[in-house]
C-alpha positions as semicolon CSV with decimal commas, in nm:
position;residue;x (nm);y (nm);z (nm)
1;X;0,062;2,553;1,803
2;X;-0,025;2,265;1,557
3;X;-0,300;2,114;1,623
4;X;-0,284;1,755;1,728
5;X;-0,326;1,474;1,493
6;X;-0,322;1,085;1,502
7;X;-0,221;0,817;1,264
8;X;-0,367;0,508;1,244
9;X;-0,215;0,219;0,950
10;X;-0,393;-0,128;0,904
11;X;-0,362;-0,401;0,647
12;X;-0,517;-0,731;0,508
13;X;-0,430;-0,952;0,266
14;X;-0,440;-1,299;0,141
15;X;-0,303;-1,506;-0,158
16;X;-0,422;-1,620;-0,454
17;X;-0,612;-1,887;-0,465
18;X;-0,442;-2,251;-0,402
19;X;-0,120;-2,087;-0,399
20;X;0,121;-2,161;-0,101
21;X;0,241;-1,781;-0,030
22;X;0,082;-1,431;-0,143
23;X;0,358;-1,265;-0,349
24;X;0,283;-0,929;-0,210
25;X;0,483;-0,812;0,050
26;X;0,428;-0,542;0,309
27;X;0,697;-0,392;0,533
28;X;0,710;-0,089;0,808
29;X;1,008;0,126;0,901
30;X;1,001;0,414;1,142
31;X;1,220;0,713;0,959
32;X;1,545;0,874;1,092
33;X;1,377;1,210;1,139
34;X;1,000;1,143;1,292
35;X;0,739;0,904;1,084
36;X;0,709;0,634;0,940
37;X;0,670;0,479;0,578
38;X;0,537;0,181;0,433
39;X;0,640;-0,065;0,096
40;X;0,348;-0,226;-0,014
41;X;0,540;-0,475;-0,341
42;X;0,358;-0,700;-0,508
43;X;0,585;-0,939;-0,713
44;X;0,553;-1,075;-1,076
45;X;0,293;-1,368;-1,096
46;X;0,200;-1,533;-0,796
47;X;0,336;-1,766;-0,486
48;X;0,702;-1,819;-0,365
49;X;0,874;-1,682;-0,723
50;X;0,662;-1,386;-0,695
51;X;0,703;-1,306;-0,296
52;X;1,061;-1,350;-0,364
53;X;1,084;-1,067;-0,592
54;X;0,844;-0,867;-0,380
55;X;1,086;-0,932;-0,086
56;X;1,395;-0,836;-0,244
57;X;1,232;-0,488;-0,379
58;X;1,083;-0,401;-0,014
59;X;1,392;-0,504;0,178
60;X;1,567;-0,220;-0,040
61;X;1,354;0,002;-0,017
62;X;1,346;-0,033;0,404
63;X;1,657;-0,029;0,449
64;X;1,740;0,288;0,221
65;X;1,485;0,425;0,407
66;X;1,604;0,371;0,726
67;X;1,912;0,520;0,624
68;X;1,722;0,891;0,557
69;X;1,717;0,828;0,178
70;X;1,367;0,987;0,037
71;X;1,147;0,793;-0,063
72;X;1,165;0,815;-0,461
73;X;1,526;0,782;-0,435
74;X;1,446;0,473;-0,280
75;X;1,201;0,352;-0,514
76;X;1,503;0,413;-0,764
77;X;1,772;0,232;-0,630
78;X;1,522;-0,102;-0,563
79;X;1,403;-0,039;-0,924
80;X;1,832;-0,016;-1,027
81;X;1,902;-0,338;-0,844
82;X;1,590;-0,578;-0,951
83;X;1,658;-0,416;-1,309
84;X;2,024;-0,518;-1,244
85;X;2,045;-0,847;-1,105
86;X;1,698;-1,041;-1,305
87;X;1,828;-0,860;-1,621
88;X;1,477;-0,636;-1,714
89;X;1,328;-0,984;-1,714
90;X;1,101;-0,972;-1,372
91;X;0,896;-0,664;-1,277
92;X;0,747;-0,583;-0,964
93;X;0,494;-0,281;-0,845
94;X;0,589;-0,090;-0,568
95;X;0,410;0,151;-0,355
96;X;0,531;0,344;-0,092
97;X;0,349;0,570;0,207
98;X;0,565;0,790;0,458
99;X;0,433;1,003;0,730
100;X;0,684;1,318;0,732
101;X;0,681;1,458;1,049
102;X;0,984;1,721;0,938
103;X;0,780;1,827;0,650
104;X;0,454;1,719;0,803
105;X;0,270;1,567;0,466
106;X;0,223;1,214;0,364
107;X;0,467;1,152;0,035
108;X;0,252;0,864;-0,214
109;X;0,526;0,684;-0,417
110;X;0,387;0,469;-0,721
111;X;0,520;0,202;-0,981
112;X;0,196;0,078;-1,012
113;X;-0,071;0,079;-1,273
114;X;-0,352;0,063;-0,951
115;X;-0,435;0,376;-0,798
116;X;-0,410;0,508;-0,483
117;X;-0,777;0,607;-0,330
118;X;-0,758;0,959;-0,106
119;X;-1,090;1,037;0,067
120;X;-1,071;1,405;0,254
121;X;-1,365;1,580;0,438
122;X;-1,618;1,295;0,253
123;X;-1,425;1,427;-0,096
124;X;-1,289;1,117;-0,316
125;X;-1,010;1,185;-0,573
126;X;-0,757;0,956;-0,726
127;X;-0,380;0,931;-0,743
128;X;-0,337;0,769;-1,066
129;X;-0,158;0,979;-1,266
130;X;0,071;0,710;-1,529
131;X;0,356;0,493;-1,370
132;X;0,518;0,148;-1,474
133;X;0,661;-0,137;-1,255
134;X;0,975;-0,157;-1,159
135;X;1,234;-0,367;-1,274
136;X;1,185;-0,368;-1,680
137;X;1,250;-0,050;-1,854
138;X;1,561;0,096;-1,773
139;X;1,451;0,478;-1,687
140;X;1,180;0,407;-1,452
141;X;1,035;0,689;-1,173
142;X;0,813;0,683;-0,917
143;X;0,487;0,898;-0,968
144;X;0,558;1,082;-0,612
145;X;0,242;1,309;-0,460
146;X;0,282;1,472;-0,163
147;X;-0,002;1,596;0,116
148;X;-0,070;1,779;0,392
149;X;-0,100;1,609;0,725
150;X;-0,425;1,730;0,718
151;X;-0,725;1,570;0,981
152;X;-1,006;1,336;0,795
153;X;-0,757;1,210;0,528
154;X;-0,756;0,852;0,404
155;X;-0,547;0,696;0,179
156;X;-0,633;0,360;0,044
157;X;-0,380;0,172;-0,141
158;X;-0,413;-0,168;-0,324
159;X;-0,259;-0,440;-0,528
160;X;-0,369;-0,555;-0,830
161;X;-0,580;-0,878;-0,636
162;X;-0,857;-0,594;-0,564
163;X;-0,893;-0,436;-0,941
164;X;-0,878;-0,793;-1,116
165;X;-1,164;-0,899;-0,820
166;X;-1,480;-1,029;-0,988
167;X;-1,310;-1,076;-1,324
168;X;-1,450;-1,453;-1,334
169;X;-1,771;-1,355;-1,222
170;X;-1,837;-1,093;-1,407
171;X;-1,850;-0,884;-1,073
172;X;-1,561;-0,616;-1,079
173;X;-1,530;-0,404;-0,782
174;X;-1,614;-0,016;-0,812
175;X;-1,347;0,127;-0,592
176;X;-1,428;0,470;-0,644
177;X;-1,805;0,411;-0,490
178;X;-1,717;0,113;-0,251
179;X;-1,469;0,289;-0,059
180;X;-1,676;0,561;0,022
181;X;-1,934;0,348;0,157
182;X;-1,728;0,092;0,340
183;X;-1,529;0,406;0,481
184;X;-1,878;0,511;0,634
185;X;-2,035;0,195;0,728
186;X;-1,700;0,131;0,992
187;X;-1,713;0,455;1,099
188;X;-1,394;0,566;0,983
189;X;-1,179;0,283;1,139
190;X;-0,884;0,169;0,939
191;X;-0,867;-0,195;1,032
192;X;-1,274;-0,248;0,982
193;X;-1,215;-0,067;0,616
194;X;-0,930;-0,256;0,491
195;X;-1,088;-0,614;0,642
196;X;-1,440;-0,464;0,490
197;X;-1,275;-0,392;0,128
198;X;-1,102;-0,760;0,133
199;X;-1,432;-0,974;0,205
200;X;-1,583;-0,753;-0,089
201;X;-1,302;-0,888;-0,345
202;X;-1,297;-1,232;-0,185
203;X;-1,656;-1,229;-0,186
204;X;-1,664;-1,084;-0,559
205;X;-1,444;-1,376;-0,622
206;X;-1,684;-1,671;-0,472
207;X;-1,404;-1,716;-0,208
208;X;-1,098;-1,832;-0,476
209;X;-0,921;-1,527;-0,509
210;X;-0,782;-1,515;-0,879
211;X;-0,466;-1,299;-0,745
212;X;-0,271;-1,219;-0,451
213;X;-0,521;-0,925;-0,267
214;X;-0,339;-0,653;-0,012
215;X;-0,524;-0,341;0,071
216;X;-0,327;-0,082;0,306
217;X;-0,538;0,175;0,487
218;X;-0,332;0,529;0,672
219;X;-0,580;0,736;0,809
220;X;-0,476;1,088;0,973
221;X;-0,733;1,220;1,274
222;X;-0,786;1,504;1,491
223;X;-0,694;1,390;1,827
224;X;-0,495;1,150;1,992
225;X;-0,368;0,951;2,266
226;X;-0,229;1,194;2,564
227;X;0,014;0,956;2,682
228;X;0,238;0,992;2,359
229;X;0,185;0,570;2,298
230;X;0,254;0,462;1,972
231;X;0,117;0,099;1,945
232;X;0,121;-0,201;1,695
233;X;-0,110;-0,505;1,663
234;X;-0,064;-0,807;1,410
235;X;-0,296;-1,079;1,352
236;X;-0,191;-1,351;1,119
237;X;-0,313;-1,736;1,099
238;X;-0,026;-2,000;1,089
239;X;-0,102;-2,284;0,888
């Protein structure tokens, strides 16, 4: 018998800095066959051009998705159609999570020159092996990792908001030691990281965030609720 896992997913974000709308874009769809994935896009440049473009690549991607298309194949096809209709003249960077639950692993999908964090049993590495946006070069692929749905395993994924943090200031973020730490000091609880990690870049930023910032947080667990309850909470301030 396997043993019994949970999943927990949490976000935050915020937009750049005097700019009406972030341009990144984050979207959830439950898969044909058990999970569920998340596209994390972050657009070209910043505000309402940019979360267009981030909103026409994730809406793709979803709904191929949806359909039981896997998940590079659908970082393809939203690469084919931006590439197709803005004429290699607009890029995006795409990520994309899925929780298998045929194969049981979590499948990392990257266009993105940011890497995605993994911290297992206290261990830190880094999916970062090479990958370009989507949208510009004709031949583009996903950089596609997949993991066991293992207990204790985080994966911390980012747009670019959190690397170019502190770039003013002189106060760059060290992901590969901050995440650790944050990752203790909430005691393992996605929402607290993600929230934590975000007031580090806005802080690293003197509140003006220089770029769009979204940090994505899927944690898998030993345990779980016995009642079989999946549940969803959104917070999000109207203006």
């Amino acid at each position: 018998m396997s043993e019994k896992l949970q999943v927990r997913i949490a976000a935050a974000k915020v937009g750049k800095y005097a700019t009406p709308e972030s341009g990144d874009t984050l979207e959830m769809v439950e898969r044909p066959h058990g999970g569920l994935s998340l596209a994390l896009a972050d657009g070209q440049r910043s505000g309402r051009a940019a979360k267009k473009i981030s909103n026409i690549v994730v809406r793709k991607v979803v709904s191929l998705l949806a359909e039981g298309v896997r998940d590079g194949a659908a970082a393809r096809a939203a690469h084919d159609y931006l590439f197709l209709h803005r004429g290699g003249q607009v890029s995006a960077e795409l990520n994309i999570v899925s929780i298998d639950l045929v194969s049981r692993t979590l499948v990392v999908s990257r266009n993105s020159h940011c890497p995605v964090l993994m911290i297992k049993n206290d261990h830190l590495s880094l999916l970062n092996e090479p990958s370009e946006p989507i949208g510009v070069y004709r031949n583009t692929k996903p950089s596609i990792t997949e993991l066991p749905l293992e207990p204790e395993t985080y994966l911390i994924v980012f747009t670019d908001g959190i690397l170019e943090a502190g770039r003013r200031t002189g106060n760059r973020l060290e992901m590969t030691t901050l995440a650790p730490e944050l990752l203790a000091a909430t005691d393992g609880n996605p929402q607290a990281l993600a929230d934590a990690l975000l007031k580090k870049a806005m802080t690293a930023d003197k509140g003006r965030p220089c770029d769009d910032i979204s940090v994505l947080v899927v944690a898998v667990t030993s345990g779980g609720e016995s009642d079989k309850t999946r549940r969803m909470s959104v917070s999000f301030p109207i203006r």
